Short mmCIF file of C-alpha atoms in Angstrom, two decimals:
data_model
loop_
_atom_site.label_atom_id
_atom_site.label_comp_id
_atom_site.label_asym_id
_atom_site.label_seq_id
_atom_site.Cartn_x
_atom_site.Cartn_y
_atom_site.Cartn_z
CA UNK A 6 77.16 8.63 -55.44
CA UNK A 7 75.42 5.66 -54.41
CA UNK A 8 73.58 5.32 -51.19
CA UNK A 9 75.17 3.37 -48.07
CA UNK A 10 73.35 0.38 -46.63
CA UNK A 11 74.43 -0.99 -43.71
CA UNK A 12 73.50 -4.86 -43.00
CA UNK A 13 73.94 -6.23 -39.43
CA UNK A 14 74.33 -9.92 -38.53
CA UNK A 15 72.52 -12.16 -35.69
CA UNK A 16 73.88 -14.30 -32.95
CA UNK A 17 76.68 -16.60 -34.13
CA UNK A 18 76.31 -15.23 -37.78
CA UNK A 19 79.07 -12.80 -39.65
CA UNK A 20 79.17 -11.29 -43.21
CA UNK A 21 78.42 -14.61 -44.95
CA UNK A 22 74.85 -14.02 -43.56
CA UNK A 23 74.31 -11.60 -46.01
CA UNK A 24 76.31 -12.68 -48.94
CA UNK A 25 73.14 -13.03 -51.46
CA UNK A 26 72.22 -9.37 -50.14
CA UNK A 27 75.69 -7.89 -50.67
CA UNK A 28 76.03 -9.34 -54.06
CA UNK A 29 71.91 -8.30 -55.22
CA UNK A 30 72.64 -4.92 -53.78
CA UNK A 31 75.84 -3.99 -55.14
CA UNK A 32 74.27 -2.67 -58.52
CA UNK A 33 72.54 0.12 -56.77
CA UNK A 34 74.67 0.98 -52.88
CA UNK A 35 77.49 0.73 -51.10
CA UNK A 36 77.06 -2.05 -48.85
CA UNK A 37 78.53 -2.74 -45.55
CA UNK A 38 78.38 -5.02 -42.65
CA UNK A 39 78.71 -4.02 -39.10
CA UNK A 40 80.73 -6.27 -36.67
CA UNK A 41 78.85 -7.66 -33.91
CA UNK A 42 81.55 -9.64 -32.53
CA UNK A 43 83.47 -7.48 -30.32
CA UNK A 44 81.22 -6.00 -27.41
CA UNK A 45 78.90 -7.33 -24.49
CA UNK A 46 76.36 -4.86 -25.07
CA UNK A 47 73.84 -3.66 -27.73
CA UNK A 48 74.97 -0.04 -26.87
CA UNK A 49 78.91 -0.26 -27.80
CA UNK A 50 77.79 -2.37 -30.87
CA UNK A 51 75.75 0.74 -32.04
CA UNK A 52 78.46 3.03 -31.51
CA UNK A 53 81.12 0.74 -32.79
CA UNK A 54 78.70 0.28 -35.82
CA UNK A 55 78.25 4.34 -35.96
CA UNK A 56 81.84 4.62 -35.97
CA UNK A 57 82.39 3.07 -38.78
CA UNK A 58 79.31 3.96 -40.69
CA UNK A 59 78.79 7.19 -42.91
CA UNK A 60 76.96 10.29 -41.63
CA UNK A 61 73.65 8.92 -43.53
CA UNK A 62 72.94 5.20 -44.60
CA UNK A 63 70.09 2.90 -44.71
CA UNK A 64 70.23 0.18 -41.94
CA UNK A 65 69.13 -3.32 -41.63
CA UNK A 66 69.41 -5.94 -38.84
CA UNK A 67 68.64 -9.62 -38.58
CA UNK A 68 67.60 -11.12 -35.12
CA UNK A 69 70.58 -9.63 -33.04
CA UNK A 70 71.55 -7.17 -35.60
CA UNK A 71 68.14 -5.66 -35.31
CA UNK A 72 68.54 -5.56 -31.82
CA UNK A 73 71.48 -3.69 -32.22
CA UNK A 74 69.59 -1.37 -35.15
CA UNK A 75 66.64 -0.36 -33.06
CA UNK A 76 69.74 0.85 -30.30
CA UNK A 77 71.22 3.13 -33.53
CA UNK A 78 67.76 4.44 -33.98
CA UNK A 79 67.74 5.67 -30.23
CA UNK A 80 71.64 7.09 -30.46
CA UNK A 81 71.70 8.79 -33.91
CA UNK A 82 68.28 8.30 -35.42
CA UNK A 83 68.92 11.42 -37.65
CA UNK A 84 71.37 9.41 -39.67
CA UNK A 85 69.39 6.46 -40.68
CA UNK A 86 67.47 7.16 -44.21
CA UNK A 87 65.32 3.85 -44.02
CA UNK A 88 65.58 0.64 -41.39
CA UNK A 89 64.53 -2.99 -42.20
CA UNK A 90 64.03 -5.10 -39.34
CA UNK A 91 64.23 -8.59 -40.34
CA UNK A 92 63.31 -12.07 -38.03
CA UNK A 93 63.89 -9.66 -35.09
CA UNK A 94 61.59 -8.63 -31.94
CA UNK A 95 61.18 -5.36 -29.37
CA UNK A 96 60.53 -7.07 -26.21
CA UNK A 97 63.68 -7.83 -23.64
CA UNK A 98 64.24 -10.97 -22.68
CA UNK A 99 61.82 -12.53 -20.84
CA UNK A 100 63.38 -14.96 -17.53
CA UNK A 101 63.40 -18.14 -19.29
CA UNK A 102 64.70 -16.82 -22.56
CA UNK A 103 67.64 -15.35 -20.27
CA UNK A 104 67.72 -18.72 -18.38
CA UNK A 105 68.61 -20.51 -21.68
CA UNK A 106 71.28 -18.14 -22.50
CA UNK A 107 73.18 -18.21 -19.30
CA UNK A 108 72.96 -21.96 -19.74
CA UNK A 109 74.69 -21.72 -23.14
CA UNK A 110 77.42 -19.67 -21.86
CA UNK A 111 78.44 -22.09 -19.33
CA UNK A 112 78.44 -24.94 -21.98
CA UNK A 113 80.49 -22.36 -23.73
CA UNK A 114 82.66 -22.05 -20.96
CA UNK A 115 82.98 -25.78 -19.81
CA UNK A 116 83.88 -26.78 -23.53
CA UNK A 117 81.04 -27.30 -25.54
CA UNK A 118 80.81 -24.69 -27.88
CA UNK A 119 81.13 -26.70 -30.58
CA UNK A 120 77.60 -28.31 -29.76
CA UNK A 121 75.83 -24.79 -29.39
CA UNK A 122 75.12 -24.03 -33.46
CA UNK A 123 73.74 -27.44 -34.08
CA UNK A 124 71.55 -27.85 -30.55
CA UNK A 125 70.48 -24.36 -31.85
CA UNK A 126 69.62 -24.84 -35.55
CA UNK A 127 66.48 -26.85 -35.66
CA UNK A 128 64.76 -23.56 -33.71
CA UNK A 129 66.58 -21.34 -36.38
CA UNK A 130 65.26 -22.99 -39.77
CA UNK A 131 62.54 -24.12 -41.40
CA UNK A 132 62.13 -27.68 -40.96
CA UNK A 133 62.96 -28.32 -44.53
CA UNK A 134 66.15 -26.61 -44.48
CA UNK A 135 67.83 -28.78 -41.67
CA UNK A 136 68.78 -31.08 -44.59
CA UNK A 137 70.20 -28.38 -47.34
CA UNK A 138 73.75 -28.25 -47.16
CA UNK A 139 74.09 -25.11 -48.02
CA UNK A 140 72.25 -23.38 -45.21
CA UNK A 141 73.16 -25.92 -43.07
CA UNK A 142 77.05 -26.03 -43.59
CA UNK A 143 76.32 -22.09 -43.73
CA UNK A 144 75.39 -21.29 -39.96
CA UNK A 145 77.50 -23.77 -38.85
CA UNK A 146 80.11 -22.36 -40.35
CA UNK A 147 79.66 -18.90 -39.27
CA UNK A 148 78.98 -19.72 -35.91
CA UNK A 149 82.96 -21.57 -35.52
CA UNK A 150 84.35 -18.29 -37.50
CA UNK A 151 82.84 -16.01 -34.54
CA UNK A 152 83.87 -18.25 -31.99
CA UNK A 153 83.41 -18.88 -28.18
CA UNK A 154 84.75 -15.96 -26.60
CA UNK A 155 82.52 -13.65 -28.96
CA UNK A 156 79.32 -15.73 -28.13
CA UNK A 157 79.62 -15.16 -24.65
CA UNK A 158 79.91 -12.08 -25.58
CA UNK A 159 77.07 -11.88 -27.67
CA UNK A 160 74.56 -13.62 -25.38
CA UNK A 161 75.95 -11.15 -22.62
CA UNK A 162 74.58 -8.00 -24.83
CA UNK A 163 71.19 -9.79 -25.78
CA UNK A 164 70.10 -10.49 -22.25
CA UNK A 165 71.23 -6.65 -21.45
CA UNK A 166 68.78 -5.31 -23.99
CA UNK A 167 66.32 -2.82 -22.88
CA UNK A 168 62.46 -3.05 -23.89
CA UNK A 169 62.02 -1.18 -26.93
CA UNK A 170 58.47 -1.15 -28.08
CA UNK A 171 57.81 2.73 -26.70
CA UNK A 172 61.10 3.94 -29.23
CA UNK A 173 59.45 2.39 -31.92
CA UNK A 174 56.87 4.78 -31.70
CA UNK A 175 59.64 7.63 -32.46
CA UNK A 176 61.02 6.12 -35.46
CA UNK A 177 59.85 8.30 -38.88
CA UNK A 178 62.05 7.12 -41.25
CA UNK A 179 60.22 4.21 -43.61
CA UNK A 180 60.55 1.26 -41.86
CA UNK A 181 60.05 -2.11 -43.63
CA UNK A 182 59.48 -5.21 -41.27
CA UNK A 183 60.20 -9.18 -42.15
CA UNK A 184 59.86 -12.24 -40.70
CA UNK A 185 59.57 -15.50 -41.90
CA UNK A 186 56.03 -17.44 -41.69
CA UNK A 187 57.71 -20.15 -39.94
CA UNK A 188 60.33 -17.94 -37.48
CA UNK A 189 59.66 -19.89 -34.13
CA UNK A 190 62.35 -17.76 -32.06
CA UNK A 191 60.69 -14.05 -33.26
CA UNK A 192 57.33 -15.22 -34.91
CA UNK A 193 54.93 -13.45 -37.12
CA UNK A 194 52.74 -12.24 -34.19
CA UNK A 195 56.23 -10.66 -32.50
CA UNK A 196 56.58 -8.79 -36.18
CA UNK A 197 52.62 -7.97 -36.30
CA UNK A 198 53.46 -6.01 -32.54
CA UNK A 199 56.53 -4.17 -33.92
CA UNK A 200 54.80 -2.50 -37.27
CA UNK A 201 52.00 -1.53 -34.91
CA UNK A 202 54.04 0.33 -32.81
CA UNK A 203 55.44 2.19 -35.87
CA UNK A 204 54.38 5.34 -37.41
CA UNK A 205 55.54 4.26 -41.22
CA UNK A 206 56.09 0.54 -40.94
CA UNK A 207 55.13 -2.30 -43.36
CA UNK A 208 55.21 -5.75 -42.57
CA UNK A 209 56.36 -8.88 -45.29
CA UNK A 210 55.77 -12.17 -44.73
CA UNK A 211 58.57 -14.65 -45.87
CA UNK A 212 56.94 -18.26 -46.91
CA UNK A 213 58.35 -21.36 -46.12
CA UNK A 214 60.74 -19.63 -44.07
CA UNK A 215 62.33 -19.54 -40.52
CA UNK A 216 64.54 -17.73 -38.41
CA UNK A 217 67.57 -17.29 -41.18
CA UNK A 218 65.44 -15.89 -43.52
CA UNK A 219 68.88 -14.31 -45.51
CA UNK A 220 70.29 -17.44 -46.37
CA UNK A 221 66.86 -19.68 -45.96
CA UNK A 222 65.54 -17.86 -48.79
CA UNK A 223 68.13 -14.89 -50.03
CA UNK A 224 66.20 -14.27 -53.12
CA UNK A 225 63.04 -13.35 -51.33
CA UNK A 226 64.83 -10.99 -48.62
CA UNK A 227 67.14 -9.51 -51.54
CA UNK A 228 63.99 -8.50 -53.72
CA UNK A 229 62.40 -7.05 -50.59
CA UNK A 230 65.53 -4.77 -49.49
CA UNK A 231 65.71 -3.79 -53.34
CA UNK A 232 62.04 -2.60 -52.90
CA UNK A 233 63.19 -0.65 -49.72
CA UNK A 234 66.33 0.70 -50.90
CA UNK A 235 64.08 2.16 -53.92
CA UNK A 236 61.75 3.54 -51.78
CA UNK A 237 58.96 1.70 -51.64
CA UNK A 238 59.04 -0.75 -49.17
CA UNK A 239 58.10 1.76 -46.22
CA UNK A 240 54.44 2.73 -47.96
CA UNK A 241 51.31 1.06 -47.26
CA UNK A 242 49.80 -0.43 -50.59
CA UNK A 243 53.29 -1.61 -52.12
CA UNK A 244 53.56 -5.49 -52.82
CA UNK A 245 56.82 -7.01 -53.51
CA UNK A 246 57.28 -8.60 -56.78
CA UNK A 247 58.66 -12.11 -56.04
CA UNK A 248 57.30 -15.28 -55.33
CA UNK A 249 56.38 -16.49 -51.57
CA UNK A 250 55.79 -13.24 -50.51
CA UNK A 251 52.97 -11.72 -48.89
CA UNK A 252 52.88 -8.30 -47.24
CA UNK A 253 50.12 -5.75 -45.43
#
């Protein structure tokens, strides 16, 4: 039987976040993706997302999503085999990250949700990838399938997050860490904290890369998670195989 992996979306983002990953992965797991969109805090999307999972399963997160993972790792850590925590960070929000966030939701709420993807995107991507259709026409896409009501949602459960560098420390399973080199909104340094808070963490480096990094560049994150799911990706010494890639 294969092995379950479990792939959680960001802010604004659904399944189409990790098509490339479904479709790369399918050869060697049974892939889901949790829902995100129905609860205002990171706590009932863990359990909603434990519901549904299997009793084991290997779990990654993007941004939100890995907000949401390093919550499953506090409520059932004995079921995850192997976490990947991708363009994500530990810390709560600080004040003016909050600040921002209310201020969004009352766009939201006065009518202007429709201007909240693209305000957001050019902090989200790589310079270069404003102008590429497809992860352009991507996000924004995504971000009108989850809709208003779910964002406020959303943005309600991110600024209720708790601080979560001390639980790191009590994750064992192998523990693979990505970012990419040009992620403004969870930078390298933010990744750099996280692996050295954890007992068998790895950190990899996505070039020419921002916040996205899943549909920025899918090849890169697939190979990665293929390294993980095999096992690898969660020792020291292991270097992924694909171009614009650099771990430690």
């Amino acid at each position: 039987m294969k092995p379950t992996v479990m792939l959680l979306p960001g802010l604004l983002n659904d399944a189409e976040l990790w098509r490339h990953q479904v479709d790369s992965l399918a050869d060697m797991a049974t892939v889901m993706v949790g829902d995100l969109t129905q609860d205002d805090s990171i706590q009932a999307m863990a359990r909603r997302v434990l519901e549904a999972a299997p009793p084991r399963f290997s779990l990654a997160g993007l941004s939100m999503g890995g907000y949401v993972a390093q919550e499953i790792m506090r409520q059932a850590p004995q079921r995850v085999e192997r976490l990947a925590l991708v363009d994500t960070a530990a810390r709560a929000d600080l004040p003016e990250q909050s600040e921002r966030r209310r201020a969004l939701i009352e766009q939201t709420r006065a009518g202007g949700f429709d201007q909240v993807m693209p305000g957001l995107l050019p902090a989200l991507v790589h310079p270069d990838h404003l102008a590429v259709p497809a992860i352009r026409d991507c996000a924004l896409a995504m971000a009108l399938r989850v809709g208003p009501d779910a964002f406020i949602r959303q943005q309600t459960a991110i600024m209720g997050r708790p601080d979560g560098r001390e639980d790191l420390r009590r994750i064992t399973c192998p523990t693979v860490v990505l970012v990419g080199r040009q992620d403004t909104v969870t930078p390298p340094k933010v990744a750099e904290e996280m692996v050295g808070n954890l007992s068998a963490g790895r950190l990899v480096i996505i070039e020419d890369c921002g916040h996205l990094s899943a549909i920025e560049r899918p090849q890169a994150v697939s190979a990665v998670l293929r390294t993980w799911l095999q096992g690898r990706a969660g020792q020291s010494g292991e270097q992924p195989h694909d171009e614009g890639l650099s771990a430690r």
